[in-house]
Short mmCIF file of C-alpha atoms in Angstrom, two decimals:
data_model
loop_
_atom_site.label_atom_id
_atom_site.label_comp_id
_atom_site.label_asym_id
_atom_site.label_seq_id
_atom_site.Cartn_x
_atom_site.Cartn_y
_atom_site.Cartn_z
CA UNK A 1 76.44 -54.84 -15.52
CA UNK A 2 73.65 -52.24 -15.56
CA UNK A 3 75.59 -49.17 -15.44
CA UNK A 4 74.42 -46.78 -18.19
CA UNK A 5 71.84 -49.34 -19.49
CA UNK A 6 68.18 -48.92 -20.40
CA UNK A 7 65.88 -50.13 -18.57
CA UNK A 8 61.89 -50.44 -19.01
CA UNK A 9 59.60 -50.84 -16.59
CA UNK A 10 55.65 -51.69 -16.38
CA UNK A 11 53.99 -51.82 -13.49
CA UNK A 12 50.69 -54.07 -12.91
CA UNK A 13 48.09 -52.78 -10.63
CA UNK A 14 48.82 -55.21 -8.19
CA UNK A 15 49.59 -55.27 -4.01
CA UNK A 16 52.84 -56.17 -4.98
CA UNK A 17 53.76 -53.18 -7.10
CA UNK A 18 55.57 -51.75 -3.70
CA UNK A 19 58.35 -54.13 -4.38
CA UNK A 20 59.19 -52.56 -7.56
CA UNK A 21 60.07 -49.62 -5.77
CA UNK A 22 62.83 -51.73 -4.43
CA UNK A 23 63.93 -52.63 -8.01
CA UNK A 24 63.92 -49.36 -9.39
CA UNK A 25 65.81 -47.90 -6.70
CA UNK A 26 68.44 -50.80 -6.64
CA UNK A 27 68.82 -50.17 -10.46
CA UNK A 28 69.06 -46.06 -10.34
CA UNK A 29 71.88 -46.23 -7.50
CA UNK A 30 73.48 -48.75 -9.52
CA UNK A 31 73.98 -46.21 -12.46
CA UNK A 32 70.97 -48.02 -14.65
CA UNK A 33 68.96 -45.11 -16.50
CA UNK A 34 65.23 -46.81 -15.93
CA UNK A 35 62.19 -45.29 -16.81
CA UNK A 36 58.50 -46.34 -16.06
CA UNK A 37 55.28 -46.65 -16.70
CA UNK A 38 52.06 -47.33 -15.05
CA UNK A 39 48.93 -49.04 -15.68
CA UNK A 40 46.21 -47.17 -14.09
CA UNK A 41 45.28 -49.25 -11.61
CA UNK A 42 48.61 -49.69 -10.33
CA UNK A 43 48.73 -46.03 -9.24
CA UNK A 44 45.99 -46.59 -6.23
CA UNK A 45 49.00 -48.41 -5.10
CA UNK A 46 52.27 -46.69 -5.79
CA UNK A 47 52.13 -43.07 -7.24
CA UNK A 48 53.40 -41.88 -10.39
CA UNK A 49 55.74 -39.63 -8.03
CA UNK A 50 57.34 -42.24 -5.88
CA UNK A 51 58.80 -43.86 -9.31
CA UNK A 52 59.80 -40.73 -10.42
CA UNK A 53 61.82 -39.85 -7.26
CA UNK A 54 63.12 -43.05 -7.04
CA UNK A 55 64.44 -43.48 -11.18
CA UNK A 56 65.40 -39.85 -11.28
CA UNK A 57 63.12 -39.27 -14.42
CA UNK A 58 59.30 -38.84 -14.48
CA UNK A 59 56.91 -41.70 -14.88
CA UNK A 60 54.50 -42.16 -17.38
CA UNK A 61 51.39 -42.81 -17.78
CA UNK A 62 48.10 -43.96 -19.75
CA UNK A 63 47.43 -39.35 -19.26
CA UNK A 64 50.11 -38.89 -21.88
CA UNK A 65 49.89 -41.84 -23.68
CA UNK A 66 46.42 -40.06 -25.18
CA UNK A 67 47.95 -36.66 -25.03
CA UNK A 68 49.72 -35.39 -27.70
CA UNK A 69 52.85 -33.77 -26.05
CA UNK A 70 55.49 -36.05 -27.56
CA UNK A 71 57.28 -35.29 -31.17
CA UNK A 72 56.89 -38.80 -31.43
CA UNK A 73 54.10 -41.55 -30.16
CA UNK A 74 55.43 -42.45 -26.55
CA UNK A 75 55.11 -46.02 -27.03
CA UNK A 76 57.31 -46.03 -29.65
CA UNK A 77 59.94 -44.09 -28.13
CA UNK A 78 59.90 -46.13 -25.27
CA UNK A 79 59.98 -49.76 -27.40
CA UNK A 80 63.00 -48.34 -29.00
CA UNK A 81 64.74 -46.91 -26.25
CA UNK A 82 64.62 -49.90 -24.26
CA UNK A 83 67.65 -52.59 -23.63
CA UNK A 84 65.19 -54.91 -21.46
CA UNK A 85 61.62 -54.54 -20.55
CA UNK A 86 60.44 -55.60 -16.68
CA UNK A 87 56.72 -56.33 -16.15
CA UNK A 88 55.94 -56.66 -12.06
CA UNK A 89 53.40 -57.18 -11.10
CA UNK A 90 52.38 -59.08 -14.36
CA UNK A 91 48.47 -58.98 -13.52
CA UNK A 92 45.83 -61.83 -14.60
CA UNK A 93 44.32 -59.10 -16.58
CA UNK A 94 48.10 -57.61 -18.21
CA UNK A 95 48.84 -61.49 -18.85
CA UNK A 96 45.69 -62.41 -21.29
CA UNK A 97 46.49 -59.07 -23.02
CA UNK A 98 49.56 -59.85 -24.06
CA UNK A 99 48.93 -63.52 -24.61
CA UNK A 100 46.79 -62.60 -26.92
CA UNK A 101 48.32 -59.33 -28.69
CA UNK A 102 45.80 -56.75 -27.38
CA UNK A 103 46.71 -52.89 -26.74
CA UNK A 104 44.72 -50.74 -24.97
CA UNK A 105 46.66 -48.84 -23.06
CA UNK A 106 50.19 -47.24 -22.83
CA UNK A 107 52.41 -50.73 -21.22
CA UNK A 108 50.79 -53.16 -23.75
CA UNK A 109 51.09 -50.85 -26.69
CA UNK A 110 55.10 -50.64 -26.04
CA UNK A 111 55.33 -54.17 -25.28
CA UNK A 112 54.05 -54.97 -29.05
CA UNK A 113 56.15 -51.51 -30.16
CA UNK A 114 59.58 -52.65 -28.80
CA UNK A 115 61.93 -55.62 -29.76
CA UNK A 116 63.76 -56.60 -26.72
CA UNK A 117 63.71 -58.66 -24.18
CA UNK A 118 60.81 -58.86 -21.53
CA UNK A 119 61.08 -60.22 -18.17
CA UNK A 120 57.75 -61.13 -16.46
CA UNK A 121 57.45 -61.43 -12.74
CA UNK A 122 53.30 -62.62 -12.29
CA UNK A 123 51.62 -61.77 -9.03
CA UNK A 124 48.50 -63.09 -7.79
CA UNK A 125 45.96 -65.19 -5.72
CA UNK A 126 46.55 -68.90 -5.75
CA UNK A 127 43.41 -69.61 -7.37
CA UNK A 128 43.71 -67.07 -9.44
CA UNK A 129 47.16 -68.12 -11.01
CA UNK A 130 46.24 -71.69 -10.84
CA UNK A 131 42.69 -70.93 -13.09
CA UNK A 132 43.12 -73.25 -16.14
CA UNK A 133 42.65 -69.97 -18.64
CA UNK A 134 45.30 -68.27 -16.58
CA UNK A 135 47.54 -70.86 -17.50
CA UNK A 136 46.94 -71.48 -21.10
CA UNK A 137 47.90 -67.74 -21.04
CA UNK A 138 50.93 -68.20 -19.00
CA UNK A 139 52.26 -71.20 -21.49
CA UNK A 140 51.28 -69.30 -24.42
CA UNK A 141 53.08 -66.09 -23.71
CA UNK A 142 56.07 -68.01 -22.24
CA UNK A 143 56.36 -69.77 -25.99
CA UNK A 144 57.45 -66.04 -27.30
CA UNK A 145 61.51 -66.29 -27.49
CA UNK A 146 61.31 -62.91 -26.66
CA UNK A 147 60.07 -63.82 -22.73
CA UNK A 148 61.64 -64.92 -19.68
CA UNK A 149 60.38 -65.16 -16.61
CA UNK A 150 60.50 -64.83 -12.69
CA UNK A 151 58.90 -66.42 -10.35
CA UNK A 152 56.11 -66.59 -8.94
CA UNK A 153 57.43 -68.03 -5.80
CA UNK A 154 55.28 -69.39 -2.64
CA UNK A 155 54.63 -68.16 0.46
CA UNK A 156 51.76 -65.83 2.14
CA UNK A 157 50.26 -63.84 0.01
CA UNK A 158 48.68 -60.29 1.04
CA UNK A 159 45.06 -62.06 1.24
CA UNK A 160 46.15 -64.03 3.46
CA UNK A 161 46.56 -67.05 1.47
CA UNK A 162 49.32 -69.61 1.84
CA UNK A 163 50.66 -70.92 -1.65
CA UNK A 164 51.65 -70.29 -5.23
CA UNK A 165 51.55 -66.74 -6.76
CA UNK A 166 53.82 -64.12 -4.73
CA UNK A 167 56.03 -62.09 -6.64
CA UNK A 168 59.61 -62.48 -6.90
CA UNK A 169 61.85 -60.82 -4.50
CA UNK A 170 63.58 -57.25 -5.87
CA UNK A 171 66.75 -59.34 -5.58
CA UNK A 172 66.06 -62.08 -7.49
CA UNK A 173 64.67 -59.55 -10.41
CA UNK A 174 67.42 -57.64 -10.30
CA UNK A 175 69.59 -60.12 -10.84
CA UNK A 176 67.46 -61.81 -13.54
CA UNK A 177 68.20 -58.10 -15.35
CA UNK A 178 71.25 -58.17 -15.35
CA UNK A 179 71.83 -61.31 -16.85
CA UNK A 180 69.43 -60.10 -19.87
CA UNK A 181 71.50 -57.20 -20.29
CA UNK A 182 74.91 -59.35 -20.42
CA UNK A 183 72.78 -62.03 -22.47
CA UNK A 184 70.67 -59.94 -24.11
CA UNK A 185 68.12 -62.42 -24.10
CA UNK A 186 70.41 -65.86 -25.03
CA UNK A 187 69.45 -69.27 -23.96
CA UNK A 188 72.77 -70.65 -24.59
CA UNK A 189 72.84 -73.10 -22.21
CA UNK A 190 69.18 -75.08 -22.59
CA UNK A 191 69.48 -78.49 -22.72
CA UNK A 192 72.43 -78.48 -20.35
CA UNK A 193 72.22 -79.87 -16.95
CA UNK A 194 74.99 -78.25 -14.73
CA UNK A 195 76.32 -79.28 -11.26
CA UNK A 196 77.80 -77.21 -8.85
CA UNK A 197 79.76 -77.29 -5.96
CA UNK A 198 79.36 -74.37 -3.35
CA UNK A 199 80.42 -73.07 -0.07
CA UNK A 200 82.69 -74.12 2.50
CA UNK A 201 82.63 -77.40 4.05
CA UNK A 202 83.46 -78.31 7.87
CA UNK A 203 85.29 -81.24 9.54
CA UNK A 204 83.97 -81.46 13.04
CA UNK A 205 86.06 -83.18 15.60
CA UNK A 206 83.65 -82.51 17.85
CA UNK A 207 79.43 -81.66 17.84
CA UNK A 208 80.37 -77.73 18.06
CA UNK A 209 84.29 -77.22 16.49
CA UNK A 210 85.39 -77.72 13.44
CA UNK A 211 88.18 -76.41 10.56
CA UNK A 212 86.77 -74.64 8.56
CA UNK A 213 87.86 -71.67 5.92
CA UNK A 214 85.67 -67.96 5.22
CA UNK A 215 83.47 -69.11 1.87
CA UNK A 216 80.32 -67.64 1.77
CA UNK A 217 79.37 -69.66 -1.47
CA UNK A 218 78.24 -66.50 -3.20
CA UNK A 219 80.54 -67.28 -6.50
CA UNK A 220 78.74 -70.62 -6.38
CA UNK A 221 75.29 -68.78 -5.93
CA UNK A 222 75.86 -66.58 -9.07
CA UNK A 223 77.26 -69.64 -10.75
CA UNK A 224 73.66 -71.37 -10.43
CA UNK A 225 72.00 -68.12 -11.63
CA UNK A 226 73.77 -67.61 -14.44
CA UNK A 227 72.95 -70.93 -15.53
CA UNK A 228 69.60 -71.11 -14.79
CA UNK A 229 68.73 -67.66 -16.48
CA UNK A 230 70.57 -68.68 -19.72
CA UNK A 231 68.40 -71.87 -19.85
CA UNK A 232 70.70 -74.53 -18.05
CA UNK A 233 68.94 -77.25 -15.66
CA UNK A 234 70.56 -77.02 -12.71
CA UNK A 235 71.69 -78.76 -9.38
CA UNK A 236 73.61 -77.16 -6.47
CA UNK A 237 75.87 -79.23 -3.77
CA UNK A 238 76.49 -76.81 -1.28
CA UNK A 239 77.83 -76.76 2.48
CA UNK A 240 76.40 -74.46 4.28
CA UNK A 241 75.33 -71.18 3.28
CA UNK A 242 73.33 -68.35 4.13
CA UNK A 243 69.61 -68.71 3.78
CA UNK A 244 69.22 -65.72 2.28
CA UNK A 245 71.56 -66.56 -0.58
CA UNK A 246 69.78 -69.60 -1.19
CA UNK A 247 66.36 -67.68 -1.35
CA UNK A 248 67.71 -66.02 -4.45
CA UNK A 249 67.65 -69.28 -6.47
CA UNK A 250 64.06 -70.96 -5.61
CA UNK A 251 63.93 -72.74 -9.23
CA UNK A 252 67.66 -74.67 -8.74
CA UNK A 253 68.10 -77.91 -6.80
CA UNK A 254 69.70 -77.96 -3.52
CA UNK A 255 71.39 -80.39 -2.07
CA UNK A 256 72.70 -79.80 1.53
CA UNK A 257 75.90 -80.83 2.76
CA UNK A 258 78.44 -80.26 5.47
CA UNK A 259 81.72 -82.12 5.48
CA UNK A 260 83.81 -82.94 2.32
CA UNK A 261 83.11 -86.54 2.79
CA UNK A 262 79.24 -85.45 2.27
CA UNK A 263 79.89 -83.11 -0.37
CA UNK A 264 82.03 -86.14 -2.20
CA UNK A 265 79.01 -88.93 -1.65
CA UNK A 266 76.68 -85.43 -3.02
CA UNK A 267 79.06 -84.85 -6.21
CA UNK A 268 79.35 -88.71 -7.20
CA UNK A 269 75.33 -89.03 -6.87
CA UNK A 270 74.75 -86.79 -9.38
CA UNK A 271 77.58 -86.23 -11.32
CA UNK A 272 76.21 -88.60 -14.28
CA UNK A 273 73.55 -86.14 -14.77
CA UNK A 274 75.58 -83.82 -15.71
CA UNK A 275 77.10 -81.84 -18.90
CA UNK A 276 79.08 -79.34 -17.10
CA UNK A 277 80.49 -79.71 -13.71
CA UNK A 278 81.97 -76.93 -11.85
CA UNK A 279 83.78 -77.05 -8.49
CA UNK A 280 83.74 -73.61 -6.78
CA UNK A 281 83.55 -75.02 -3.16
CA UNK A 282 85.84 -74.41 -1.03
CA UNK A 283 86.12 -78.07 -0.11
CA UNK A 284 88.46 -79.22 3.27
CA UNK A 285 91.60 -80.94 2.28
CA UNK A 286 92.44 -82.28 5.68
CA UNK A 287 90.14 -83.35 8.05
CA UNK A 288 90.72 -84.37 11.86
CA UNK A 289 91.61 -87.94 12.14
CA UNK A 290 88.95 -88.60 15.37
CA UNK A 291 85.66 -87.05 15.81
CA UNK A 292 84.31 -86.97 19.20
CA UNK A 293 80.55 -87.59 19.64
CA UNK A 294 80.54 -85.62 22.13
CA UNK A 295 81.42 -82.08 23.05
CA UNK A 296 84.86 -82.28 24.25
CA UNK A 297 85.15 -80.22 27.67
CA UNK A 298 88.00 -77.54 27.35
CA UNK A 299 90.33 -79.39 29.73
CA UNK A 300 90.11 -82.46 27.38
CA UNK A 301 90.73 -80.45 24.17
CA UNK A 302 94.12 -81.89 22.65
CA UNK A 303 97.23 -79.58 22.48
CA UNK A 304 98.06 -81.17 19.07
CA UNK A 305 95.02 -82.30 16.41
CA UNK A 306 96.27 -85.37 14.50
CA UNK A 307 94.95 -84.73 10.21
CA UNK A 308 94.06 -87.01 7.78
CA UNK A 309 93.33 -86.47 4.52
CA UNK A 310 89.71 -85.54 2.62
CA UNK A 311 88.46 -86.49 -0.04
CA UNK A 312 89.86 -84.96 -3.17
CA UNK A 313 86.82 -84.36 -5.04
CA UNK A 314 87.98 -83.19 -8.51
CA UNK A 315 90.21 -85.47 -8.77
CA UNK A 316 88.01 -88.37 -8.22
CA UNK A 317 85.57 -86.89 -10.70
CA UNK A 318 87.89 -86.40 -13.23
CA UNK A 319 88.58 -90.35 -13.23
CA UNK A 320 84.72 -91.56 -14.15
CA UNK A 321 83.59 -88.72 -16.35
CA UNK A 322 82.36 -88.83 -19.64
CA UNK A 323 83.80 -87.61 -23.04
CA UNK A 324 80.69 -85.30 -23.80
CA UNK A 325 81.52 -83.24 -20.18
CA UNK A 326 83.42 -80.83 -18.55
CA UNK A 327 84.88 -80.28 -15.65
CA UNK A 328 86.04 -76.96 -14.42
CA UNK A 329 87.97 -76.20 -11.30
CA UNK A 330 88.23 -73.30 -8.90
CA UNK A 331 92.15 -72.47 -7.62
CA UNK A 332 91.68 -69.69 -4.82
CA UNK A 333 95.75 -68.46 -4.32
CA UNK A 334 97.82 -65.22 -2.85
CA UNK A 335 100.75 -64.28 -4.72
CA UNK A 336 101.05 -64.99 -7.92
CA UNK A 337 97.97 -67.45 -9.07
CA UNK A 338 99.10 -68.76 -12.55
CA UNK A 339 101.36 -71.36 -12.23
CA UNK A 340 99.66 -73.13 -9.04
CA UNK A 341 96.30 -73.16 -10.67
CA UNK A 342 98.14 -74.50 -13.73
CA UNK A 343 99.40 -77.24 -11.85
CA UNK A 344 96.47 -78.21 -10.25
CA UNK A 345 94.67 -77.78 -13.91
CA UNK A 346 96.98 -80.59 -14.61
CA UNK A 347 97.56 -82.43 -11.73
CA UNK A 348 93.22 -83.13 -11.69
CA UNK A 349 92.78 -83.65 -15.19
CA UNK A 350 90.45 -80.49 -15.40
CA UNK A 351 89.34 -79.04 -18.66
CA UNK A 352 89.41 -75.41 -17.19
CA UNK A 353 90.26 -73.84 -14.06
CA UNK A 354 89.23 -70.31 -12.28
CA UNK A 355 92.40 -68.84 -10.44
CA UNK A 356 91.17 -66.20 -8.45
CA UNK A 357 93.01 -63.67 -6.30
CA UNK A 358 92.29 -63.91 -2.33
CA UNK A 359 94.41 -61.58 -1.32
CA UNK A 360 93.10 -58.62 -3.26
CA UNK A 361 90.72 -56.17 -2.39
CA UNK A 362 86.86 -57.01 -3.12
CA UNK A 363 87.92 -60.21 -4.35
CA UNK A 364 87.70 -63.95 -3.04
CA UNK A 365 86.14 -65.00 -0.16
CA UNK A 366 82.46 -63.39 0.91
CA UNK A 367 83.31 -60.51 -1.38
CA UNK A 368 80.31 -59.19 -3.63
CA UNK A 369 83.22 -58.69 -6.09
CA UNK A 370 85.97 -61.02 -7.56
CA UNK A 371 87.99 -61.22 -10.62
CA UNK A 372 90.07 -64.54 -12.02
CA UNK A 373 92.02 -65.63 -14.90
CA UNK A 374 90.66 -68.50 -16.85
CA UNK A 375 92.71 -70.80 -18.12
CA UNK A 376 92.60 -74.59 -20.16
CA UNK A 377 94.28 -77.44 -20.77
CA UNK A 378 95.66 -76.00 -23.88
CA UNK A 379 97.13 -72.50 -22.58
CA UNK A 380 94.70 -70.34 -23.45
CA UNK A 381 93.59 -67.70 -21.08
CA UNK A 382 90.72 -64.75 -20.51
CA UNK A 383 91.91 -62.53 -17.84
CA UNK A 384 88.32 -60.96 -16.24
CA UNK A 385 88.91 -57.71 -14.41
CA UNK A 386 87.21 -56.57 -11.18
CA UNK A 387 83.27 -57.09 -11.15
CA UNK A 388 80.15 -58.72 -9.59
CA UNK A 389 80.20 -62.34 -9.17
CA UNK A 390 76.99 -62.51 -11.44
CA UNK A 391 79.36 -60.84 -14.25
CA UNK A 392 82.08 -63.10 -13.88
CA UNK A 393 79.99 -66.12 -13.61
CA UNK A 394 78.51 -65.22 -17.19
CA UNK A 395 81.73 -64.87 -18.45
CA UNK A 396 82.93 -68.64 -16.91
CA UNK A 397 80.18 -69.96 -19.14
CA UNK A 398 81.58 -68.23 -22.17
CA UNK A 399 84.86 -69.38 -21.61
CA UNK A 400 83.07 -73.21 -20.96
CA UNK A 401 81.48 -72.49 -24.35
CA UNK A 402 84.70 -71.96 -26.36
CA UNK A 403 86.08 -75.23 -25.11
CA UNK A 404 84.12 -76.85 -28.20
#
């Protein structure tokens, strides 16, 4: 998704300009081309020469912003060149500038030069970020089409501070940047609360064992991203997943689950919130027909392990939803995955269905990669090739879109 784009970036003079190096480097190895620019109080924290090691180009700076060594004014070279413009640390003193249209100095004058998007990922002290003026400049720069925004999260800051104000994790901006650069900016999806389904669930027949299968829920994780950075409201069901994964989503809803039975009672609770529903669990579909409350001993452990059913989600939500929403379907299959999705597509009364190959390499299950074929009620189909599971969550939503 970033691979031979151009990317912008402004650095705040801010502690938490040392995670940009993080974000630049992610980016260059990824095959981004990323150039950047400091403010110059962000250099008494990271040097001029670290970014330029790091994005393979040299950094610039307010020294040749005033120096005439360019054929053409460096701010607007850069505002052109640029696909999508990152500011981190966005600084109390960077915001009000740009709130309020001022240039003094090389990052704001290409932020009024250039016409693409710009992410902004604010650092700062609680109070600071929570200072009434700070705010009226937060709101009125977030007003500008033009701006999206990460973060800022909550945790310990570096003056030792518990609360609002840390900067995004490199992760979570890098993924926000990739999204603008498939996007380019689009809020296709505000207004639209989506619900999904994520993970793989467990039926316990005892405190410790259970059946289980190898999801990671990171195709539901870049579902909920996707969503959220096009403009979506949105609320995740999950079983359990890493915490890590979950980190990467602070703004979505989470709702915790474990069996299928949970994830069902989850699903139906908030199901008539929803526009959009989209099952990409990897829900149980038998479940053991006693549960011990107790840790059976290995002696007692039964040679056979009578099943019941579970709960076929889908299906049940396909019988009390609404005219005005969707619901799509995930069919992980080996072999040939067309005609058993298909099926299913049918069989549930979906509107759409993702068949996705497990048995291929970096695809399905805990893979950073997958690839699918999309397919509706009506036979039409998008075949998506091999790519991240950010990319091919992007282009779910597309296909969602056509459905009228």
């Amino acid at each position: 998704m970033v691979l031979g784009k151009r990317i912008l970036i402004g650095v705040g003079g801010g502690i938490a300009a040392y995670k940009v190096c993080e974000v630049v480097s992610t980016l260059a190895k990824a095959g981004a081309e990323v150039r950047v620019m400091l403010t110059d109080r962000s250099q008494q924290f990271v040097t001029p020469l670290t970014f330029a090691s790091l994005s393979r180009h040299p950094a610039y700076t307010d020294q040749e912003f005033w120096q005439p060594t360019y054929s053409r004014p460096l701010h607007i070279e850069l505002g052109e060149w640029a696909e999508v413009l990152l500011i981190a640390p966005l600084t109390a003193n960077t915001l009000a500038k740009l709130a309020h249209g001022l240039a003094d100095n090389l990052l704001t004058n290409t932020v009024l030069a250039s016409t693409c998007p710009v992410l902004l990922a604010p650092a700062m002290n609680t109070d600071m970020w929570q200072q009434a003026a700070v705010q009226r400049n937060w709101q009125q720069l977030c007003s500008d089409d033009r701006v999206h925004t990460v973060g800022p999260g909550a945790g310990i800051l570096a003056c030792d501070r518990v609360g609002a104000g840390r900067m995004a994790e490199p992760t979570e901006i890098v993924a926000q940047l990739r999204s603008l650069l498939y996007t380019q900016g689009r809020r296709d999806l505000a207004g639209k609360h989506i619900l999904i389904s994520a993970g793989g669930t467990r039926e316990h027949f005892d405190p410790v064992r259970f059946i289980g299968n190898p999801s990671s829920g990171k195709m539901g994780i870049a579902l909920a991203q996707a969503a959220q950075h096009r403009g979506a409201t949105v609320t995740l069901v999950h079983a359990p997943i890493d915490s890590q994964l979950l980190s990467m989503i602070p703004q979505v809803q989470q709702v915790a689950v474990i069996s299928a039975a949970e994830m069902h009672q989850a699903m139906l609770t908030h199901v008539s919130q929803a526009d959009w529903i989209i099952m990409a669990a990897a829900v149980a579909d038998v479940r053991p027909a006693h549960i011990s409350s107790e840790k059976l001993p290995k002696r007692s452990l039964p040679q056979s392990l009578p099943l019941e059913f579970a709960p076929d989600i889908a299906a049940a939500l396909s019988q009390i939803k609404q005219p005005h929403q969707r619901l799509i379907g995930f069919a992980a299959q080996t072999g040939e995955i067309v005609p058993p999705a298909l099926e299913k597509l049918q069989r549930k009364h979906l509107d759409a269905i993702v068949a996705n190959p497990i048995d291929q390499p970096n695809s399905g299950f805990g893979s950073e990669q997958n690839q699918a074929i999309l397919l509706d009620r009506h036979g039409q189909q998008t075949i998506v090739p091999p790519c991240c599971k950010l990319e091919l969550a992007h282009c779910i939503y597309d296909f969602i879109n056509a459905l009228g």
